[in-house]
Coordinates of C-alpha atoms (C1' of nucleotides) in Angstrom, one line a residue:
Chain A
M685 CA 0.0 0.0 0.0
K686 CA 2.7 2.4 1.0
T687 CA 4.7 1.6 -2.2
R688 CA 1.6 2.2 -4.3
K689 CA 1.1 5.6 -2.8
A690 CA 4.8 6.4 -3.3
E691 CA 4.6 5.2 -6.8
A692 CA 1.6 7.4 -7.5
A693 CA 3.4 10.4 -6.0
R694 CA 6.4 9.8 -8.2
R695 CA 4.3 9.7 -11.3
L696 CA 2.4 12.8 -10.2
Q697 CA 5.7 14.6 -9.8
E698 CA 6.8 13.5 -13.3
V699 CA 3.7 14.9 -14.8
E700 CA 4.1 18.1 -12.9
D701 CA 7.7 18.4 -14.1
R702 CA 6.5 18.0 -17.7
F703 CA 3.9 20.6 -17.1
V704 CA 6.5 23.0 -15.7
D705 CA 8.7 22.4 -18.7
L706 CA 5.7 23.2 -20.8
W707 CA 5.2 26.5 -19.0
D708 CA 8.9 27.2 -19.6
T709 CA 8.4 26.6 -23.3
M710 CA 5.4 28.8 -23.5
S711 CA 7.3 31.7 -21.8
S712 CA 8.6 33.1 -25.0
L713 CA 5.1 33.2 -26.4
W714 CA 3.9 35.2 -23.4
G715 CA 6.9 37.4 -23.3
I716 CA 8.0 36.5 -19.8
S717 CA 11.3 35.0 -18.7
P718 CA 11.6 31.2 -18.6
T719 CA 12.4 31.0 -14.9
M720 CA 9.5 33.3 -14.0
A721 CA 7.4 31.0 -16.1
R722 CA 8.6 27.9 -14.3
I723 CA 7.9 29.3 -11.0
H724 CA 4.5 30.4 -12.0
G725 CA 4.0 26.9 -13.5
V726 CA 4.6 25.2 -10.2
L727 CA 2.3 27.6 -8.4
Y728 CA -0.4 27.1 -11.0
I729 CA -0.3 23.4 -11.2
T730 CA 0.0 22.6 -7.5
G731 CA -2.7 25.2 -6.8
A732 CA -1.2 25.6 -3.3
A733 CA 0.5 28.5 -1.5
L734 CA 4.2 27.7 -1.5
S735 CA 7.1 29.3 0.3
M736 CA 10.3 30.5 -1.3
D737 CA 12.0 27.4 0.1
D738 CA 9.4 25.1 -1.4
I739 CA 10.0 26.6 -4.8
M740 CA 13.8 26.6 -4.5
A741 CA 13.7 22.9 -3.7
R742 CA 11.2 22.1 -6.3
L743 CA 13.0 23.8 -9.2
A744 CA 16.6 23.7 -7.9
I745 CA 17.2 27.4 -8.3
S746 CA 18.8 29.9 -6.0
R747 CA 17.2 32.0 -3.4
G748 CA 18.0 35.2 -5.1
N749 CA 16.6 34.0 -8.3
V750 CA 13.3 32.9 -6.7
S751 CA 13.0 36.2 -4.9
M752 CA 13.5 38.4 -8.0
N753 CA 11.2 36.4 -10.1
L754 CA 8.5 36.1 -7.5
S755 CA 8.4 39.8 -7.1
K756 CA 8.1 40.3 -10.8
L757 CA 5.2 37.8 -10.8
V758 CA 3.5 39.7 -8.1
E759 CA 4.0 42.9 -10.1
W760 CA 2.4 41.4 -13.1
G761 CA -0.5 40.3 -10.9
L762 CA -0.2 36.7 -11.7
V763 CA 0.8 35.7 -8.2
R764 CA -0.4 36.8 -4.8
R765 CA 1.5 37.0 -1.6
V766 CA -0.4 35.2 1.2
H767 CA 0.3 34.7 4.9
K768 CA -0.2 31.8 7.2
R769 CA -1.0 32.4 10.8
G770 CA 1.9 31.6 13.1
D771 CA 4.4 31.5 10.2
R772 CA 6.7 34.3 9.5
R773 CA 7.5 33.2 6.0
D774 CA 5.7 34.6 3.0
Y775 CA 3.7 32.2 0.8
Y776 CA 2.8 32.7 -2.8
E777 CA -0.1 31.4 -4.8
S778 CA -1.1 31.7 -8.4
L779 CA -4.3 33.1 -9.9
S780 CA -6.5 30.1 -10.9
D781 CA -8.5 31.6 -13.8
V782 CA -6.8 31.1 -17.1
W783 CA -8.7 33.9 -18.8
E784 CA -7.8 36.3 -16.1
M785 CA -4.1 35.4 -16.3
F786 CA -4.2 35.7 -20.1
T787 CA -5.9 39.1 -20.1
L788 CA -3.6 40.3 -17.4
V789 CA -0.4 39.4 -19.3
A790 CA -1.8 40.5 -22.7
S791 CA -3.1 43.8 -21.6
Q792 CA 0.2 44.7 -19.9
R793 CA 2.2 43.6 -22.9
K794 CA -0.1 45.7 -25.1
R795 CA 0.5 48.8 -23.0
R796 CA 4.2 48.3 -22.7
E797 CA 5.0 47.1 -26.2
I798 CA 2.2 47.8 -28.7
D799 CA 1.0 51.2 -27.7
P800 CA 4.4 52.8 -28.1
I801 CA 4.8 51.2 -31.5
L802 CA 1.5 52.6 -32.6
S803 CA 2.4 56.1 -31.6
T804 CA 5.8 56.1 -33.4
L805 CA 4.0 54.7 -36.4
R806 CA 1.6 57.5 -36.4
R807 CA 4.5 59.9 -36.2
C808 CA 6.0 58.3 -39.2
R809 CA 2.8 58.7 -41.1
D810 CA 2.4 62.3 -40.2
E811 CA 6.0 63.2 -41.1
L812 CA 5.8 61.3 -44.4
S813 CA 2.6 63.0 -45.3
A814 CA 3.9 66.4 -44.4
D815 CA 7.1 66.0 -46.5
G816 CA 5.3 64.2 -49.3
L817 CA 2.6 66.9 -49.8
G818 CA 5.1 69.7 -49.4
D819 CA 7.2 68.4 -52.2
E820 CA 5.7 69.1 -55.7
K821 CA 2.9 66.5 -55.5
A822 CA 5.2 64.0 -53.8
E823 CA 7.6 61.7 -55.5
P824 CA 6.2 58.3 -56.5
S825 CA 8.6 56.6 -54.1
T826 CA 7.4 58.8 -51.2
Q827 CA 3.8 58.1 -52.2
Q828 CA 4.5 54.4 -52.0
R829 CA 6.1 54.7 -48.6
I830 CA 3.1 56.6 -47.3
R831 CA 0.8 53.9 -48.7
R832 CA 2.8 51.2 -46.9
V833 CA 2.8 53.0 -43.6
N834 CA -0.9 53.6 -43.9
D835 CA -1.6 49.9 -44.7
L836 CA 0.3 48.9 -41.6
L837 CA -1.4 51.5 -39.5
E838 CA -4.8 50.3 -40.7
F839 CA -3.9 46.8 -39.8
L840 CA -2.6 47.6 -36.4
T841 CA -5.6 49.8 -35.6
L842 CA -7.9 47.0 -36.4
M843 CA -5.9 44.8 -34.1
E844 CA -6.0 47.4 -31.5
N845 CA -9.8 47.6 -31.6
L846 CA -10.0 43.9 -31.3
A847 CA -7.6 44.0 -28.3
H848 CA -9.7 46.7 -26.8
R849 CA -12.7 44.4 -26.7
F850 CA -10.5 41.8 -25.1
F851 CA -9.0 43.8 -22.3
E852 CA -11.3 46.5 -21.4
G853 CA -14.7 45.0 -22.0
D854 CA -15.0 43.0 -18.8
H855 CA -15.0 39.5 -20.2
G856 CA -17.3 40.6 -23.1
L857 CA -14.5 39.1 -25.1
K858 CA -14.8 35.8 -23.5
T859 CA -18.3 35.4 -24.9
A860 CA -17.4 37.1 -28.2
V861 CA -14.5 34.8 -28.9
G862 CA -16.4 31.8 -27.7
L863 CA -19.2 32.5 -30.1
L864 CA -16.8 33.2 -32.9
A865 CA -14.9 30.0 -32.3
E866 CA -18.0 27.8 -31.9
K867 CA -19.7 29.1 -35.0
S868 CA -17.1 27.4 -37.2
Chain B
M894 CA 16.3 73.3 -56.0
K895 CA 18.9 70.7 -55.7
T896 CA 19.3 71.4 -52.0
R897 CA 15.6 71.2 -51.5
K898 CA 15.6 67.8 -53.1
A899 CA 18.6 66.7 -51.0
E900 CA 16.9 68.0 -47.9
A901 CA 13.7 66.0 -48.7
A902 CA 15.8 62.9 -49.3
R903 CA 17.5 63.3 -46.0
R904 CA 14.2 63.6 -44.2
L905 CA 12.8 60.7 -46.0
Q906 CA 15.7 58.6 -44.9
E907 CA 15.2 59.8 -41.3
V908 CA 11.6 58.6 -41.4
E909 CA 12.7 55.3 -42.9
D910 CA 15.3 54.9 -40.2
R911 CA 12.6 55.4 -37.6
F912 CA 10.4 52.9 -39.4
V913 CA 13.2 50.3 -39.4
D914 CA 13.8 50.8 -35.8
L915 CA 10.1 50.3 -35.2
W916 CA 10.3 47.0 -37.1
D917 CA 13.2 46.1 -34.9
T918 CA 11.2 46.8 -31.8
M919 CA 8.3 44.8 -33.1
S920 CA 10.5 41.8 -33.8
S921 CA 10.1 40.3 -30.3
L922 CA 6.3 40.5 -30.7
W923 CA 6.4 38.6 -33.9
G924 CA 9.0 36.1 -32.7
I925 CA 11.6 36.9 -35.3
S926 CA 15.1 38.1 -34.7
P927 CA 15.8 41.8 -34.6
T928 CA 18.2 41.9 -37.5
M929 CA 15.9 39.8 -39.6
A930 CA 13.2 42.3 -38.8
R931 CA 15.3 45.3 -39.7
I932 CA 16.1 43.8 -43.1
H933 CA 12.5 43.1 -43.7
G934 CA 11.6 46.6 -42.6
V935 CA 13.8 48.1 -45.2
L936 CA 12.4 45.9 -47.9
Y937 CA 8.9 46.6 -46.8
I938 CA 9.1 50.4 -46.5
T939 CA 11.1 51.0 -49.7
G940 CA 8.9 48.6 -51.6
A941 CA 11.8 48.0 -54.0
A942 CA 13.9 45.0 -54.9
L943 CA 17.2 45.4 -53.2
S944 CA 20.5 43.6 -53.5
M945 CA 22.5 42.3 -50.6
D946 CA 25.0 45.2 -51.0
D947 CA 22.1 47.7 -50.8
I948 CA 21.0 46.2 -47.6
M949 CA 24.5 45.9 -46.1
A950 CA 25.1 49.6 -46.9
R951 CA 21.6 50.7 -45.6
L952 CA 21.9 48.9 -42.3
A953 CA 25.6 48.7 -41.8
I954 CA 25.7 45.0 -41.2
S955 CA 28.0 42.4 -42.5
R956 CA 27.6 40.3 -45.6
G957 CA 27.3 37.0 -43.8
N958 CA 24.7 38.4 -41.5
V959 CA 22.6 39.7 -44.4
S960 CA 22.9 36.4 -46.2
M961 CA 21.8 34.3 -43.3
N962 CA 18.9 36.5 -42.4
L963 CA 17.7 36.9 -46.0
S964 CA 17.6 33.2 -46.5
K965 CA 15.5 32.9 -43.3
L966 CA 13.1 35.6 -44.5
V967 CA 12.8 33.7 -47.8
E968 CA 12.1 30.5 -45.8
W969 CA 9.4 32.3 -43.9
G970 CA 7.9 33.4 -47.1
L971 CA 8.1 37.1 -46.2
V972 CA 10.6 37.9 -48.9
R973 CA 11.0 36.8 -52.5
R974 CA 14.2 36.4 -54.5
V975 CA 13.9 38.3 -57.8
H976 CA 16.3 38.7 -60.7
K977 CA 17.1 41.6 -62.9
R978 CA 18.0 41.0 -66.5
G979 CA 21.7 41.5 -67.2
D980 CA 22.6 41.5 -63.5
R981 CA 24.1 38.6 -61.9
R982 CA 23.2 39.6 -58.4
D983 CA 20.1 38.4 -56.6
Y984 CA 17.6 41.0 -55.5
Y985 CA 15.0 40.6 -52.8
E986 CA 11.6 42.2 -52.3
S987 CA 9.1 42.0 -49.5
L988 CA 5.5 41.0 -49.6
S989 CA 3.3 44.0 -49.6
D990 CA 0.1 42.8 -48.1
V991 CA 0.2 43.3 -44.3
W992 CA -2.5 40.7 -43.7
E993 CA -0.7 38.1 -45.8
M994 CA 2.5 38.8 -43.8
F995 CA 0.7 38.5 -40.5
T996 CA -1.0 35.3 -41.3
L997 CA 2.2 33.8 -42.7
V998 CA 4.1 34.5 -39.6
A999 CA 1.4 33.6 -37.2
S1000 CA 0.5 30.3 -38.8
Q1001 CA 4.1 29.2 -38.9
R1002 CA 4.6 30.2 -35.3
K1003 CA 1.4 28.3 -34.4
R1004 CA 2.6 25.2 -36.1
R1005 CA 6.1 25.4 -34.6
E1006 CA 5.4 26.6 -31.1
I1007 CA 1.8 26.2 -30.2
D1008 CA 0.8 22.8 -31.7
P1009 CA 3.6 21.0 -29.8
I1010 CA 2.5 22.7 -26.6
L1011 CA -1.1 21.5 -27.1
S1012 CA 0.0 17.9 -27.6
T1013 CA 2.2 17.7 -24.5
L1014 CA -0.6 19.3 -22.6
R1015 CA -3.0 16.6 -23.8
R1016 CA -0.5 14.0 -22.7
C1017 CA -0.3 15.6 -19.3
R1018 CA -4.1 15.5 -19.0
D1019 CA -4.3 11.8 -20.1
E1020 CA -1.6 10.7 -17.7
L1021 CA -3.1 12.6 -14.8
S1022 CA -6.5 11.2 -15.5
A1023 CA -5.2 7.7 -15.7
D1024 CA -3.3 8.0 -12.5
G1025 CA -6.0 9.8 -10.7
L1026 CA -8.7 7.3 -11.5
G1027 CA -6.5 4.4 -10.8
D1028 CA -5.9 5.6 -7.2
E1029 CA -8.9 5.1 -5.0
K1030 CA -11.1 7.8 -6.4
A1031 CA -8.1 10.2 -6.8
E1032 CA -6.6 12.3 -4.1
P1033 CA -8.0 15.7 -3.8
S1034 CA -4.7 17.2 -4.8
T1035 CA -4.6 15.1 -8.0
Q1036 CA -8.2 16.1 -8.8
Q1037 CA -7.2 19.7 -8.5
R1038 CA -4.3 19.2 -10.9
I1039 CA -6.6 17.6 -13.4
R1040 CA -9.0 20.4 -13.1
R1041 CA -6.3 23.0 -13.8
V1042 CA -4.8 21.2 -16.7
N1043 CA -8.3 20.9 -18.1
D1044 CA -9.0 24.6 -17.7
L1045 CA -5.8 25.4 -19.5
L1046 CA -6.6 22.9 -22.3
E1047 CA -10.1 24.3 -22.7
F1048 CA -8.7 27.8 -23.0
L1049 CA -6.0 26.8 -25.5
T1050 CA -8.5 24.8 -27.5
L1051 CA -10.7 27.8 -27.8
M1052 CA -7.8 29.9 -28.9
E1053 CA -6.8 27.2 -31.4
N1054 CA -10.3 27.3 -33.0
L1055 CA -10.0 31.0 -33.3
A1056 CA -6.6 30.6 -34.9
H1057 CA -7.9 28.0 -37.2
R1058 CA -10.4 30.5 -38.6
F1059 CA -7.5 33.0 -39.0
F1060 CA -5.1 30.9 -40.8
E1061 CA -6.9 28.3 -42.7
G1062 CA -10.1 30.1 -43.7
D1063 CA -8.8 32.0 -46.7
H1064 CA -9.2 35.5 -45.3
G1065 CA -12.5 34.7 -43.7
L1066 CA -10.8 35.9 -40.7
K1067 CA -10.2 39.3 -42.2
T1068 CA -13.9 39.9 -42.4
A1069 CA -14.7 38.2 -39.1
V1070 CA -12.2 40.3 -37.2
G1071 CA -13.3 43.4 -39.1
L1072 CA -16.9 42.8 -38.1
L1073 CA -16.0 42.0 -34.5
A1074 CA -13.9 45.2 -34.2
E1075 CA -16.4 47.5 -35.9
K1076 CA -19.3 46.3 -33.9
S1077 CA -17.9 47.9 -30.8
Chain C
dT1298 C1' 18.3 46.6 22.3
dA1299 C1' 20.0 42.3 20.6
dC1300 C1' 18.9 38.2 18.3
dA1301 C1' 16.9 35.0 14.9
dC1302 C1' 14.7 34.5 10.8
dC1303 C1' 13.4 35.9 6.1
dT1304 C1' 13.8 38.6 2.2
dT1305 C1' 16.0 41.6 -1.1
dT1306 C1' 19.9 43.3 -3.5
dC1307 C1' 23.9 43.0 -6.3
dA1308 C1' 28.6 42.1 -8.1
dG1309 C1' 30.7 38.5 -10.5
dG1310 C1' 30.6 34.7 -13.5
dA1311 C1' 28.3 31.3 -16.6
dA1312 C1' 25.6 30.3 -20.5
dC1313 C1' 23.5 31.8 -24.4
dC1314 C1' 22.7 34.3 -28.6
dT1315 C1' 24.2 37.1 -32.5
dA1316 C1' 27.5 39.3 -35.7
dT1317 C1' 31.8 39.3 -38.2
dG1318 C1' 34.9 38.4 -41.9
dA1319 C1' 37.6 35.2 -44.2
dA1320 C1' 37.5 30.8 -46.5
dA1321 C1' 34.8 27.7 -49.2
dT1322 C1' 31.3 27.1 -52.5
dT1323 C1' 28.4 28.1 -56.2
dC1324 C1' 27.3 30.3 -60.4
dT1325 C1' 27.9 32.6 -64.9
dA1326 C1' 30.2 34.5 -68.9
dG1327 C1' 33.6 34.1 -72.1
Chain D
dC1044 C1' 37.3 24.9 -68.6
dT1045 C1' 38.7 29.1 -66.3
dA1046 C1' 38.3 33.5 -64.2
dG1047 C1' 35.9 36.2 -61.6
dA1048 C1' 31.8 37.6 -59.2
dA1049 C1' 28.3 36.5 -55.9
dT1050 C1' 26.8 33.9 -52.2
dT1051 C1' 27.0 30.8 -48.2
dT1052 C1' 29.2 28.8 -44.4
dC1053 C1' 31.4 28.7 -40.1
dA1054 C1' 34.9 29.5 -36.3
dT1055 C1' 35.6 33.1 -33.4
dA1056 C1' 34.7 37.4 -31.0
dG1057 C1' 31.5 40.3 -28.8
dG1058 C1' 27.5 41.3 -26.3
dT1059 C1' 23.5 40.4 -23.4
dT1060 C1' 20.8 38.1 -20.3
dC1061 C1' 20.4 35.2 -16.4
dC1062 C1' 21.8 32.8 -12.2
dT1063 C1' 24.4 32.4 -8.0
dG1064 C1' 25.8 33.2 -3.3
dA1065 C1' 27.1 36.3 -0.1
dA1066 C1' 26.1 40.6 2.2
dA1067 C1' 22.8 44.0 3.6
dG1068 C1' 18.2 45.1 4.9
dG1069 C1' 13.7 44.3 7.5
dT1070 C1' 10.7 42.6 11.1
dG1071 C1' 9.1 40.5 15.0
dT1072 C1' 10.4 38.3 19.6
dA1073 C1' 12.9 38.0 24.1

DNA sequence: TACACCTTTCAGGAACCTATGAAATTCTAG
DNA sequence: CTAGAATTTCATAGGTTCCTGAAAGGTGTA
């Protein structure tokens, strides 16, 4: 009986390890660092509040590393600090709702990475237009550049609208996307 | 007159430079390397077929670097090799349709990065379920893990359906997304 | 206040990724 | 077939990011 339980635990751990590796793999997709992802992976899959030492042991990484990455995770809002009565250590637990995690990460990346891109792109367009129009009906090559920048802007603006529904419209997206996906 | 033209050209180049930098910035978002993105940026914004030497000069990067990254761009399908009569050099030009570029990159990333993730995730689920059911009605902790893996799978599957409409449904996505965005 | 226990910070080093430039290869014209 | 031009490959250098472990910083208890 004991051996069967031990065996089960071992296999559970194996699956967990694979899951954490998966999280690691996904990290580049989500734009967070691999170790940060691994830590979050452990917290998500176990569904428990773990201490720094738990995580250090589980992933075999240093204290400093865990500390840094945990604080980043808390900053992102993916992980919460929790306390246990009579224990001075901090414990950490992950959000459980996948949609919430997704929108959190995506909206922050949008703000940090996409919004600045859009504004420089708009500046490009404006300067090109100004130059182009000022200069004897614009050289054909300038016209072409203006067209290309506009195409790109049009595309990104569309994407932005879509993103807006995702991140701002309190889960209106969830249904919208669900409908869209099911209709196929 | 000459100076005005020269002045205009200078300014055009400035805007182009900013555009190329922008492409560079976006590269992490699209999952391609920065230099690859810069090269593609030049090709896209100029809209012309350029030789390797043109690109080397424009971006001040080495021949080998240009060669490697151009061949990757051709592999991705973002850039086409073209020939000019009476010129032994190869010339390269970018796709012009933003949607086409987007779907090209996205569908390839999906195939390379997301599909493998989905299949390992499914393996995780199956193994967890097998273990969980085998073991006297499953420990609560195992049940929780199964639930979490399933939540994630559900989410990703939804996303996959959505992606399917994007990449396989010959531009059906374009209208779908357009509608979705405008409706807001 | 001093101690014990955690957590955070940070300099140094390891690992990883990318660019260079010269050598090797391929290609074309004569 | 050869010469010369164009391209590709690849070992090495250079740069960047990431991790570690030790020291410093907080916080609650005696």
